[in-house]
Structures are given as structure tokens and as C-alpha cells.
Short mmCIF file of C-alpha atoms and ligand atoms in Angstrom, two decimals:
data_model
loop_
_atom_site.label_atom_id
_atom_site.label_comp_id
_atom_site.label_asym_id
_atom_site.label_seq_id
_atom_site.Cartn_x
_atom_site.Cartn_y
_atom_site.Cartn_z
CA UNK Q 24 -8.73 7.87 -5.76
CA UNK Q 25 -6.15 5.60 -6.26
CA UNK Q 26 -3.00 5.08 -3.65
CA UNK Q 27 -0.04 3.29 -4.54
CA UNK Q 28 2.02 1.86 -1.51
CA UNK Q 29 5.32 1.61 -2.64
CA UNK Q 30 8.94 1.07 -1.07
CA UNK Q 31 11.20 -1.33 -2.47
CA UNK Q 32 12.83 -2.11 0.78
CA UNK Q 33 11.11 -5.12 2.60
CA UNK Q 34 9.31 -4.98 5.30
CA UNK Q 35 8.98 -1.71 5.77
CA UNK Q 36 5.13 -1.90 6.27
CA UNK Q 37 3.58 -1.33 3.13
CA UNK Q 38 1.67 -4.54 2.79
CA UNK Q 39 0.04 -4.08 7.01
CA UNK Q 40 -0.74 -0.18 5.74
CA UNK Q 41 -2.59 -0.90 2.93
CA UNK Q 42 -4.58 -3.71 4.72
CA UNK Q 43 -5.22 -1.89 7.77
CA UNK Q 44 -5.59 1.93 6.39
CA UNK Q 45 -8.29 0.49 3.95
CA UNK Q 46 -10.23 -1.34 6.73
CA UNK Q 47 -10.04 1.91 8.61
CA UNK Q 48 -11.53 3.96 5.30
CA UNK Q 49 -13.88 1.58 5.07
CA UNK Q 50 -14.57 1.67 9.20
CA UNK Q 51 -15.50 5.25 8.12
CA UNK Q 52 -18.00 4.26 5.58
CA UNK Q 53 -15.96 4.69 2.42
CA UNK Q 54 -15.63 1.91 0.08
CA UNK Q 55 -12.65 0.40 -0.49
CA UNK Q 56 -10.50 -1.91 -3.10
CA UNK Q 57 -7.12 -3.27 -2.07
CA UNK Q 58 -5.74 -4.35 -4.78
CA UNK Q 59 -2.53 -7.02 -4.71
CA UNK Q 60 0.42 -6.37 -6.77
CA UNK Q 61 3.29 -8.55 -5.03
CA UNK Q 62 3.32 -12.38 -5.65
CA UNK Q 63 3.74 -13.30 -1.77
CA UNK Q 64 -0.07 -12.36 -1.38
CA UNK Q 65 0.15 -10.99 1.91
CA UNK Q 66 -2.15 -8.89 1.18
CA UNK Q 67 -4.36 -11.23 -0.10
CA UNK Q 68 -3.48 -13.75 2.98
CA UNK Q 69 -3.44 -11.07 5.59
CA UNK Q 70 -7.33 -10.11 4.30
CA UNK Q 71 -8.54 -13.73 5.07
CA UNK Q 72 -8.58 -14.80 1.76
CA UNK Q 73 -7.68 -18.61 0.75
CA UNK Q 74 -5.33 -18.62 -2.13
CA UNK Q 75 -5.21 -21.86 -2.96
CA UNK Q 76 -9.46 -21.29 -3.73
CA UNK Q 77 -9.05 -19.16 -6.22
CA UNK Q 78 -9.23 -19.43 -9.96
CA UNK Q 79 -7.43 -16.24 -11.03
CA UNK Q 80 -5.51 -12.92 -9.54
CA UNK Q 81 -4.18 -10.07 -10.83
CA UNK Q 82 -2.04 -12.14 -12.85
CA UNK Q 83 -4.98 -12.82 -15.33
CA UNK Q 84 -5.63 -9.14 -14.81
CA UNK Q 85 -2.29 -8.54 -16.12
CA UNK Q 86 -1.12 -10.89 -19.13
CA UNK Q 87 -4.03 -12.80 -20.02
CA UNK Q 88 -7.03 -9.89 -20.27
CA UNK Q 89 -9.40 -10.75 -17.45
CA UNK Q 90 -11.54 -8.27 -16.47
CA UNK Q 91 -10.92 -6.91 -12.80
CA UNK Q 92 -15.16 -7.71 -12.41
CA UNK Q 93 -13.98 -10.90 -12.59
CA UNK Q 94 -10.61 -11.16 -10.72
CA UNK Q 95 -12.25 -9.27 -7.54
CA UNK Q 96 -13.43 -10.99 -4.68
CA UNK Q 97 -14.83 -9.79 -1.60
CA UNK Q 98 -13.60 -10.35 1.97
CA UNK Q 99 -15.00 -10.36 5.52
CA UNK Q 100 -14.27 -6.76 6.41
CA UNK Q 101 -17.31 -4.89 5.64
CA UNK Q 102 -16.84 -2.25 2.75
CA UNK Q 103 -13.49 -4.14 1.80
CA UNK Q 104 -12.70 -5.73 -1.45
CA UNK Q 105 -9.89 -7.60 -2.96
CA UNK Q 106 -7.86 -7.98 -6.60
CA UNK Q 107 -5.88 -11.10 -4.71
CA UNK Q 108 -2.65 -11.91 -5.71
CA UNK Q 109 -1.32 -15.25 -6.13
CA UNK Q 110 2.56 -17.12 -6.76
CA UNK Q 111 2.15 -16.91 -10.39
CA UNK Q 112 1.97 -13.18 -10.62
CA UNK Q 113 5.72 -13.30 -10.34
CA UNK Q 114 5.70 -14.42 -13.76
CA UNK Q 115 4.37 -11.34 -14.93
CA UNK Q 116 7.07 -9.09 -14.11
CA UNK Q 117 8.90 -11.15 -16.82
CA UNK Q 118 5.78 -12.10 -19.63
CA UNK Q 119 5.18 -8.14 -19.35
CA UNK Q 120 8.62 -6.98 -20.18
CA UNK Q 121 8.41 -7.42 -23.79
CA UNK Q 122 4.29 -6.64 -23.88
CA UNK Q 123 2.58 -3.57 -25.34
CA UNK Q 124 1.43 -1.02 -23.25
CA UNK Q 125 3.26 -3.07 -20.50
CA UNK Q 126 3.23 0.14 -18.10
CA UNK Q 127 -0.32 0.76 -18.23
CA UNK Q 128 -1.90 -2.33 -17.76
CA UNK Q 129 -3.46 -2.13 -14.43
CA UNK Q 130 -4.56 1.45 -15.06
CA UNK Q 131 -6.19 -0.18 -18.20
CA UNK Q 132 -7.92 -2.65 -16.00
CA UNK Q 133 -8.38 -0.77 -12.92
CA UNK Q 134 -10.72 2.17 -14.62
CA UNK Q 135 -14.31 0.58 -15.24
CA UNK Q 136 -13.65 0.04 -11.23
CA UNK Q 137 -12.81 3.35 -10.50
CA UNK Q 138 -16.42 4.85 -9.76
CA UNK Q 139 -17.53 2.17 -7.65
CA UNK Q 140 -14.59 3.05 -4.79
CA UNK Q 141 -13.50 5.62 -2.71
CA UNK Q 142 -10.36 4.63 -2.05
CA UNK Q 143 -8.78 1.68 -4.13
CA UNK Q 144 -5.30 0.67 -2.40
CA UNK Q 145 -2.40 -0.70 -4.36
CA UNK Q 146 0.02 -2.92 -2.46
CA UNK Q 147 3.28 -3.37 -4.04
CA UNK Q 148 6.17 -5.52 -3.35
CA UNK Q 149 9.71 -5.20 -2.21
CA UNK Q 150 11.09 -3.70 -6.08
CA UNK Q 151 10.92 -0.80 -8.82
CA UNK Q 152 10.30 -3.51 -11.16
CA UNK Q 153 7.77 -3.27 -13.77
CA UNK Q 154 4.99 -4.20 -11.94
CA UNK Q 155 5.69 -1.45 -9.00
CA UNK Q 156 5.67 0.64 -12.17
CA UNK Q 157 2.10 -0.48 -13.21
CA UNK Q 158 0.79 0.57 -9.57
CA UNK Q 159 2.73 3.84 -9.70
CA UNK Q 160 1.22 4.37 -13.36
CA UNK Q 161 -2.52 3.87 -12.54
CA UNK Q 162 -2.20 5.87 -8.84
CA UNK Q 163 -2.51 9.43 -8.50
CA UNK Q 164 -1.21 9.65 -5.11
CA UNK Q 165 2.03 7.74 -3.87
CA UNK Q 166 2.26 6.81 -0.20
CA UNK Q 167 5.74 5.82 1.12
CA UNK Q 168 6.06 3.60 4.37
CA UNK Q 169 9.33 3.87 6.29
CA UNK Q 170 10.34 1.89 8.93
CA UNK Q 171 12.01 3.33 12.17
CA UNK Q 172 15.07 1.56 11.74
CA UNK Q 173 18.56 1.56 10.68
CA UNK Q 174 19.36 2.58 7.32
CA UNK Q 175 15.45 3.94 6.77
CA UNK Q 176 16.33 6.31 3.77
CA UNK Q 177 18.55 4.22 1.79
CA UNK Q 178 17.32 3.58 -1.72
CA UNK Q 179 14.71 6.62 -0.76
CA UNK Q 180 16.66 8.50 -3.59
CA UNK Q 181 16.31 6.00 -6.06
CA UNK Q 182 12.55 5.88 -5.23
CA UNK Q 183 11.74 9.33 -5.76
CA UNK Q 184 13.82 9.42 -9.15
CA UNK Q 185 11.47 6.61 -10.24
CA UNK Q 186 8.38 8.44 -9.17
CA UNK Q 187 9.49 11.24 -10.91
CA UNK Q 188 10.39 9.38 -14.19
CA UNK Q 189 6.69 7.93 -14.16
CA UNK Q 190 5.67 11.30 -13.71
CA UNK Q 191 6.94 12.71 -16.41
CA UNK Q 192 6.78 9.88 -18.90
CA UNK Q 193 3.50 8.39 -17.90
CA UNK Q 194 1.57 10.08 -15.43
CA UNK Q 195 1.39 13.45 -14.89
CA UNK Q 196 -1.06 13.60 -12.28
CA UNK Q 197 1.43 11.25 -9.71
CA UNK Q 198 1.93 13.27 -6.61
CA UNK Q 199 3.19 11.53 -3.30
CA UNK Q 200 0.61 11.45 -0.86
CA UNK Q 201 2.64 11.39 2.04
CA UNK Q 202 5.22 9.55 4.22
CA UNK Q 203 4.41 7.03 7.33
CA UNK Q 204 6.48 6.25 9.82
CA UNK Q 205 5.97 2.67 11.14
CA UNK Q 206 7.02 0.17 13.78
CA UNK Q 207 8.15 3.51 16.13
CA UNK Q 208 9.22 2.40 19.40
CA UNK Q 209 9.12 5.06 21.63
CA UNK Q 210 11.51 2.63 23.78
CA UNK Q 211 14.45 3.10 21.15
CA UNK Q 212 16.50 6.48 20.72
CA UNK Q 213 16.99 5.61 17.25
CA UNK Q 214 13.51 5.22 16.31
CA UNK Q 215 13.53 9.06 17.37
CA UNK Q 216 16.29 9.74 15.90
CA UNK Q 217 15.05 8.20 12.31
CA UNK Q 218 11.36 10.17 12.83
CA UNK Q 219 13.30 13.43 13.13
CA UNK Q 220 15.29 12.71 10.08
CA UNK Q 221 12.90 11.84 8.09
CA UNK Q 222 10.51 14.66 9.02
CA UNK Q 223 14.02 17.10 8.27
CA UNK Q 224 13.82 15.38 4.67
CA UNK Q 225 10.12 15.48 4.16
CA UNK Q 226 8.24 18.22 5.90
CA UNK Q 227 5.02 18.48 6.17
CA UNK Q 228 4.97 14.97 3.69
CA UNK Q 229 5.00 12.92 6.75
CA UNK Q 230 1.22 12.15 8.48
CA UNK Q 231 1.22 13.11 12.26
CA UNK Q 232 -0.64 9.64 12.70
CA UNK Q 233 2.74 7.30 13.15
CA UNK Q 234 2.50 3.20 13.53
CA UNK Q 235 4.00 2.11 16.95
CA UNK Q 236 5.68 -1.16 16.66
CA UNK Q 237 3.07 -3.67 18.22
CA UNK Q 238 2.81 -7.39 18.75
CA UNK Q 239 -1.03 -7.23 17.84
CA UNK Q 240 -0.31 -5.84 14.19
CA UNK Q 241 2.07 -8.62 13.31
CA UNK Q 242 -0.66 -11.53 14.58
CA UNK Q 243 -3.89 -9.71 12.67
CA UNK Q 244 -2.62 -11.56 9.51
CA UNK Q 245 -2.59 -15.03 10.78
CA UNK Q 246 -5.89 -14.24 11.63
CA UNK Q 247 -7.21 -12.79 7.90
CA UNK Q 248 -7.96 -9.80 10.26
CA UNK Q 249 -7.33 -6.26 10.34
CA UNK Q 250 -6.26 -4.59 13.40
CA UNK Q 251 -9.79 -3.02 13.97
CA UNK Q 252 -11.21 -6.33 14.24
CA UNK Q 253 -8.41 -8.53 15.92
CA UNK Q 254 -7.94 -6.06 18.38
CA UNK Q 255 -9.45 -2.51 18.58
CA UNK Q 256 -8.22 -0.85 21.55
CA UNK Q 257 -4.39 -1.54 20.02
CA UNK Q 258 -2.15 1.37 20.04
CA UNK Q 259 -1.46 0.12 16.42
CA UNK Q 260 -4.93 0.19 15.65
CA UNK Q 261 -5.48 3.42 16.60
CA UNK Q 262 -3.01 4.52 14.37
CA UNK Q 263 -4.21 3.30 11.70
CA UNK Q 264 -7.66 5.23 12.10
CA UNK Q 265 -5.69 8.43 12.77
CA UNK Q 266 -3.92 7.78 9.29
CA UNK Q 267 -7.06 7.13 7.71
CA UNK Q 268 -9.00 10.49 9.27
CA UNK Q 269 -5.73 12.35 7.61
CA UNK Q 270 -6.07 10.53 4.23
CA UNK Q 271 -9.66 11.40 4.04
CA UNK Q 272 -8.45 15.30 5.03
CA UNK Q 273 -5.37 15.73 2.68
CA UNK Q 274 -7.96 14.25 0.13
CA UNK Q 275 -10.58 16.37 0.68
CA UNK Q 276 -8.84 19.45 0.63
CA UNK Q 277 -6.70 18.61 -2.50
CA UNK Q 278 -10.68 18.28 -4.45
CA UNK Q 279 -12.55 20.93 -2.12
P1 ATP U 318 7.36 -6.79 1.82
O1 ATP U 318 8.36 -5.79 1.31
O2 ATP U 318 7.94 -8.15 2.05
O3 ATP U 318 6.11 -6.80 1.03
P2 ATP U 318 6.03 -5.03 3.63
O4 ATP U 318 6.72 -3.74 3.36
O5 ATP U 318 4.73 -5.25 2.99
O6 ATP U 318 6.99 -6.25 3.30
P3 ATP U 318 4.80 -5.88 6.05
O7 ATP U 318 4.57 -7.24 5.50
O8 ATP U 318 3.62 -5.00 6.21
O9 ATP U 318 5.92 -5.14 5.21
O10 ATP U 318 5.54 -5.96 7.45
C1 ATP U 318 6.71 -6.74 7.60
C2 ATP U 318 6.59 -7.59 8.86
O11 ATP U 318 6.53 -6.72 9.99
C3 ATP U 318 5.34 -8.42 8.91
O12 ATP U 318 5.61 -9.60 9.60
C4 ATP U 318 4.36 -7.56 9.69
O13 ATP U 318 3.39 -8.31 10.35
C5 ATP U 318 5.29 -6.86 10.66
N1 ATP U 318 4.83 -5.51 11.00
C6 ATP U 318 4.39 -4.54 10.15
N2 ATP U 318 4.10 -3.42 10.82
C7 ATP U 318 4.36 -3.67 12.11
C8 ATP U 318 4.28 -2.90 13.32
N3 ATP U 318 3.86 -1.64 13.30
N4 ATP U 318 4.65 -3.48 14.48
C9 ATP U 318 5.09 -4.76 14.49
N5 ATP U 318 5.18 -5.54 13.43
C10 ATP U 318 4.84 -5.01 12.24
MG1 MG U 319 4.17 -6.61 1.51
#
């Protein structure tokens, strides 16, 4: 089953969700692909993985026909692999624009992967640009990260008219997988105030499981460590396992 992460606000979350809700799948036995569709890497980075060591990325997956055999890498979180992303993958967004089949591309790549993972995570970056399309193209499920903060559901709108246009011009199957609400401090009336709205706009969308704003989530990185492993007993990290016990559900019933 593949997930894209998308919101094309920045730092919202999406890049610590699909880093730490993977190692949590995986935490549950299930096996696991992140795969790294924004040229900052931080996904990549945030898994332990060198960039500077590496001979190609999802770039080459991209524009230059590399197999995604031979662009994965594993990482040190049992269960957990990697399609890193390095700097020049920001070139694609541009080399792509004029390319055939420029939509479908990682969906191309990504299925003689597909049976060897449970979940395979897509991590986009801050944009609706062509290659947030790709990830929204080869996902079936769409999950939207939304920080507890001011202005939380601008450009929401223009997100879901996107979704929708994939849907109905490229994928069919695209359905959003749900909403999660991160950095919530329970400290802050208008985190409150921006869980209730959003759980007014999306019903039952939005996981229970919500992502407290912690210290400990923002340092895992700078440690190539998921929460689970740079510190369990967070409040964060527990989080993350509740999201990934709902995941597992939603999925389960939706093919049960
Ligand atoms: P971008 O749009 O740039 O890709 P993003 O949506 O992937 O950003 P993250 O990189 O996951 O967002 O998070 C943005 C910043 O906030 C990072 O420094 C991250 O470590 C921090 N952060 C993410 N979630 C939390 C949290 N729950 N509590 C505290 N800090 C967090
Ligand atoms: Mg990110």
C-alpha cells in the first residue's frame, strides 16, 4: 500500500510523519519503504543516511531510468528502507516538465517494489509541483499533515482540488487516508481551537492519534533516529505508534 504525505505548506510535519509512522509500522513487524521525493533530503538525513555517500537517488529514478533495486538503500531501523533523495532531484521538477509519461514515473518505478512492502511511504516537499504529482499518482491513499497553528487550512482547498484532479485524470483509486494533527500543544488555546476546526472540516478523516509538539521529535533527526529509538517513552513517540496501530486498522478494514 502506498501513502503519499503531501501538504504544500512547510513544515507542517510531513517529512517527521513519514519517518517516524514508518519506523513505527515497521516496530510492528511490517516492512516498510520510505521513499524521498523533496530535494532537501530530510528524509533521507533524518533516517541516518549520508548523502554525500551516495551514487544516485530518486533523481536517477526519475529522469535517467535507474531501477528503484538499485536506487534503494537500507538504513539502521530494522524493517526500514530508503529511495534517498539528494540536491539534484530539484532538477527534476524542471527536466520532467516536458518528458513523456512525466506524471507516472515513480508509479512506473515504484511497482516491481510493490510486493516486497507493506507499507511504502512517500515524502513530498513543500509544493503541488510535478513531482508532488508523481507521489500523488503512484499512492492509493493520501495522508495530509496539519500543523496546529495559525492559518492551518490555508491552501487546504487548493490541495484537495489537486487530489481530485489526479483522481480523475490519473488515478482513480486515490482516496485520502486521513488527516494528522501535529505539533498540538495542549498549553495553547489555539492549538484547540485549530483541532476543533479541522475535525468540523474533516470528520471522521482526522486519526484520534494527534502529534504533541515535543523537543525530542525535532532532535531524532540530528541523530539519523526515529523517535522510537532516540527516545521511546516520548509523548511524541507514542503518538506516532498510536498513528501507526490506526493506519494498520483503517487499512485492514478498507481490504477485509
Ligand atoms: P518541509 O515542508 O520543509 O518538507 P515538513 O512538512 O516535512 O517540512 P518537518 O520537517 O517534518 O516538516 O517539520 C518541520 C520542523 O518542525 C522540523 O524541524 C521538525 O523537526 C520539527 N517538528 C516536526 N514535528 C514536530 C513536533 N511534533 N514537535 C516539535 N517539532 C516538530
Ligand atoms: Mg519535509
Amino acid at each position: 500500500m502506498i501513502y503519499a504525505v503531501v501538504n504544500q505548506k512547510g513544515g507542517v510535519g510531513k517529512t517527521t510523519t513519514a519517518v517516524n509512522l514508518g519506523a513505527a509500522l515497521a516496530e510492528r513487524g511490517k516492512r516498510v519503504l520510505i521513499v524521498d521525493m523533496d530535494a532537501q533530503g530530510n528524509a533521507t538525513t533524518g533516517l541516518g543516511v549520508d548523502r554525500q555517500g551516495l551514487e544516485i537517488c530518486t533523481y536517477s529514478l526519475l529522469t535517467m531510468g535507474a531501477t528503484a533495486h538499485e536506487v534503494r538503500v537500507g538504513t539502521d531501523t530494522a524493517g526500514v528502507d530508503l529511495l534517498p533523495a539528494r540536491m539534484e532531484l530539484a532538477a527534476a521538477e524542471v527536466e520532467l516538465a516536458s518528458a513523456m509519461a512525466r506524471e507516472v514515473r515513480l508509479r512506473t518505478a515504484l511497482d516491481p517494489l510493490m510486493q516486497e512492502y507493506d507499507y511504502i511511504l512517500v515524502d513530498s516537499a513543500p509544493s503541488l509541483g510535478l513531482l508532488t504529482i508523481n507521489s500523488l499518482t503512484a499512492s492509493k491513499h493520501v495522508l495530509i499533515p496539519i500543523q496546529c497553528e495559525y492559518y492551518a487550512l490555508e491552501g487546504l482547498s487548493q490541495l484537495l482540488r489537486i487530489i481530485e484532479m489526479v483522481k480523475q485524470n490519473l488515478n482513480p483509486a486515490l482516496e485520502i487516508a486521513g488527516v494528522l494533527l501535529t505539533m498540538y500543544d495542549r498549553r495553547v488555546r489555539l492549538s484547540e481551537d485549530v483541532a476543533s476546526e479541522v475535525r468540523q472540516h474533516f470528520g471522521p478523516a482526522v486519526f484520534d492519534a494527534v502529534v504533541p509538539r515535543s523537543v525530542r521529535l525535532s532532535e531524532a533527526p540530528s541523530y539519523g533516529k526515529p523517535i522510537g529509538e532516540y527516545a521511546p517513552d516520548n509523548r511524541g513517540a507514542e503518538a506516532y505508534r498510536k498513528l501507526a496501530e490506526e493506519v494498520m486498522a483503517r487499512a485492514e478494514s478498507r481490504t477485509g
